């Protein structure tokens, strides 16, 4: 059964998968980072902040007022001055005013599947993503970005 799952999962190689979390990976300078802000209530003054791994804010995307639901975003890989940033990991944070209070909002990020592995002891299928990260197939929210 597990090998059949792995065989089916090989169809994910080269695809993007949406995963809960806040780390996006740029594999090249001209790559965008995409994902969604998981917004359970209407949020005003929504901002999506891009930080480097040291926590330095590189860019803030103003998303305005957004209704409840997943709010898609695209970061073009540049800083607030328009400079193209190098490949690597970037932290995406979102916040907005919900019911009058500034609230952190969860995000999910699209990541590229490089390969598929079988986990030990029939634990399922592991997706090996760009940026040298591995996740369980069960963690995937959506296939195709």
Tab-separated table of C-alpha atoms in Angstrom:
chain	number	residue	atom	x	y	z
A	1	UNK	CA	0.000	0.000	0.000
A	2	UNK	CA	2.723	2.470	0.982
A	3	UNK	CA	4.726	1.858	-2.199
A	4	UNK	CA	1.533	2.532	-4.180
A	5	UNK	CA	1.174	5.851	-2.314
A	6	UNK	CA	4.786	6.699	-3.084
A	7	UNK	CA	4.256	5.893	-6.751
A	8	UNK	CA	1.224	8.186	-6.846
A	9	UNK	CA	3.130	10.877	-4.936
A	10	UNK	CA	5.871	10.920	-7.584
A	11	UNK	CA	3.355	12.860	-9.666
A	12	UNK	CA	3.947	15.717	-7.225
A	13	UNK	CA	7.595	16.087	-8.263
A	14	UNK	CA	7.952	19.466	-9.930
A	15	UNK	CA	4.645	20.707	-8.462
A	16	UNK	CA	4.046	23.330	-5.800
A	17	UNK	CA	2.278	22.351	-2.581
A	18	UNK	CA	0.684	24.676	-0.029
A	19	UNK	CA	1.833	24.027	3.540
A	20	UNK	CA	0.978	25.686	6.843
A	21	UNK	CA	3.854	27.813	8.077
A	22	UNK	CA	5.647	31.069	7.489
A	23	UNK	CA	8.945	30.236	5.771
A	24	UNK	CA	9.205	30.835	2.048
A	25	UNK	CA	12.165	29.767	-0.035
A	26	UNK	CA	13.632	31.496	-3.084
A	27	UNK	CA	15.722	29.057	-5.123
A	28	UNK	CA	16.747	31.753	-7.613
A	29	UNK	CA	16.856	35.537	-7.692
A	30	UNK	CA	13.923	35.838	-10.101
A	31	UNK	CA	11.569	33.535	-8.149
A	32	UNK	CA	8.373	34.771	-6.467
A	33	UNK	CA	7.170	33.470	-3.109
A	34	UNK	CA	3.432	32.822	-2.936
A	35	UNK	CA	0.973	31.699	-0.315
A	36	UNK	CA	-2.140	32.620	1.595
A	37	UNK	CA	-3.024	34.456	4.770
A	38	UNK	CA	-5.579	32.355	6.641
A	39	UNK	CA	-8.104	34.979	7.624
A	40	UNK	CA	-10.997	33.737	9.777
A	41	UNK	CA	-12.683	37.140	10.143
A	42	UNK	CA	-12.666	40.399	8.231
A	43	UNK	CA	-9.292	42.062	8.823
A	44	UNK	CA	-8.566	45.735	8.300
A	45	UNK	CA	-5.144	47.230	7.614
A	46	UNK	CA	-3.730	43.797	6.744
A	47	UNK	CA	0.025	43.823	6.265
A	48	UNK	CA	2.239	41.019	5.054
A	49	UNK	CA	5.811	41.440	6.260
A	50	UNK	CA	8.846	39.801	4.656
A	51	UNK	CA	11.843	39.272	6.948
A	52	UNK	CA	15.237	37.666	6.558
A	53	UNK	CA	16.285	34.875	8.900
A	54	UNK	CA	17.755	37.444	11.311
A	55	UNK	CA	14.322	39.048	11.756
A	56	UNK	CA	15.123	42.202	9.772
A	57	UNK	CA	12.078	43.568	7.930
A	58	UNK	CA	12.819	43.702	4.199
A	59	UNK	CA	9.420	44.590	2.781
A	60	UNK	CA	5.865	45.247	3.914
A	61	UNK	CA	2.953	44.501	1.574
A	62	UNK	CA	-0.182	46.480	2.413
A	63	UNK	CA	-3.224	44.286	1.705
A	64	UNK	CA	-5.845	46.693	3.076
A	65	UNK	CA	-9.185	45.345	4.288
A	66	UNK	CA	-9.776	41.666	3.500
A	67	UNK	CA	-12.906	39.564	4.073
A	68	UNK	CA	-12.809	36.235	5.892
A	69	UNK	CA	-11.183	33.483	3.855
A	70	UNK	CA	-7.789	32.683	2.398
A	71	UNK	CA	-6.098	35.828	1.096
A	72	UNK	CA	-3.596	34.988	-1.634
A	73	UNK	CA	-0.339	36.923	-1.824
A	74	UNK	CA	2.660	37.100	-4.125
A	75	UNK	CA	6.011	38.492	-3.033
A	76	UNK	CA	8.204	39.367	-5.996
A	77	UNK	CA	11.451	38.683	-4.146
A	78	UNK	CA	12.481	42.323	-3.801
A	79	UNK	CA	13.043	44.550	-0.791
A	80	UNK	CA	11.199	47.818	-0.166
A	81	UNK	CA	13.691	49.635	-2.436
A	82	UNK	CA	13.104	47.277	-5.380
A	83	UNK	CA	16.424	45.447	-4.963
A	84	UNK	CA	16.301	41.751	-5.901
A	85	UNK	CA	17.114	39.620	-2.853
A	86	UNK	CA	19.326	36.525	-3.037
A	87	UNK	CA	18.100	32.925	-2.900
A	88	UNK	CA	17.350	31.604	0.584
A	89	UNK	CA	14.727	31.364	3.307
A	90	UNK	CA	12.468	34.288	4.133
A	91	UNK	CA	9.937	34.610	6.947
A	92	UNK	CA	6.459	35.804	6.017
A	93	UNK	CA	4.283	37.274	8.763
A	94	UNK	CA	0.783	38.706	8.515
A	95	UNK	CA	-1.225	40.885	10.813
A	96	UNK	CA	-4.408	42.892	10.656
A	97	UNK	CA	-6.977	44.609	12.805
A	98	UNK	CA	-9.667	42.096	13.740
A	99	UNK	CA	-12.553	43.412	15.850
A	100	UNK	CA	-10.466	46.488	16.612
A	101	UNK	CA	-7.386	44.602	17.845
A	102	UNK	CA	-4.077	44.115	16.046
A	103	UNK	CA	-3.890	40.360	15.466
A	104	UNK	CA	-1.236	38.032	14.051
A	105	UNK	CA	-2.719	35.948	11.250
A	106	UNK	CA	-1.528	32.461	10.250
A	107	UNK	CA	-0.029	31.858	6.818
A	108	UNK	CA	0.530	28.964	4.451
A	109	UNK	CA	3.332	29.018	1.872
A	110	UNK	CA	3.718	27.336	-1.501
A	111	UNK	CA	6.859	25.168	-1.744
A	112	UNK	CA	8.301	23.263	-4.706
A	113	UNK	CA	8.522	19.439	-4.510
A	114	UNK	CA	11.975	18.186	-5.605
A	115	UNK	CA	11.552	14.482	-4.802
A	116	UNK	CA	9.487	11.928	-2.858
A	117	UNK	CA	10.666	9.374	-0.255
A	118	UNK	CA	9.124	6.571	1.761
A	119	UNK	CA	9.298	7.105	5.505
A	120	UNK	CA	10.654	4.342	7.706
A	121	UNK	CA	8.281	1.825	9.334
A	122	UNK	CA	5.333	2.511	7.019
A	123	UNK	CA	4.899	6.066	8.283
A	124	UNK	CA	3.860	7.298	4.877
A	125	UNK	CA	5.229	9.440	2.116
A	126	UNK	CA	7.723	12.260	2.628
A	127	UNK	CA	7.974	15.190	0.216
A	128	UNK	CA	11.466	16.641	-0.184
A	129	UNK	CA	11.070	20.341	-0.916
A	130	UNK	CA	13.306	23.035	-2.301
A	131	UNK	CA	15.536	24.529	0.361
A	132	UNK	CA	16.410	21.099	1.784
A	133	UNK	CA	13.174	20.681	3.771
A	134	UNK	CA	11.108	17.504	4.101
A	135	UNK	CA	7.441	17.264	5.104
A	136	UNK	CA	4.859	14.535	5.458
A	137	UNK	CA	2.401	14.293	2.563
A	138	UNK	CA	-0.410	14.541	5.142
A	139	UNK	CA	0.685	18.120	5.942
A	140	UNK	CA	-0.179	19.362	2.442
A	141	UNK	CA	-3.178	21.722	2.293
A	142	UNK	CA	-3.329	22.079	-1.486
A	143	UNK	CA	-1.487	20.796	-4.546
A	144	UNK	CA	-0.655	23.297	-7.272
A	145	UNK	CA	-0.008	26.907	-6.492
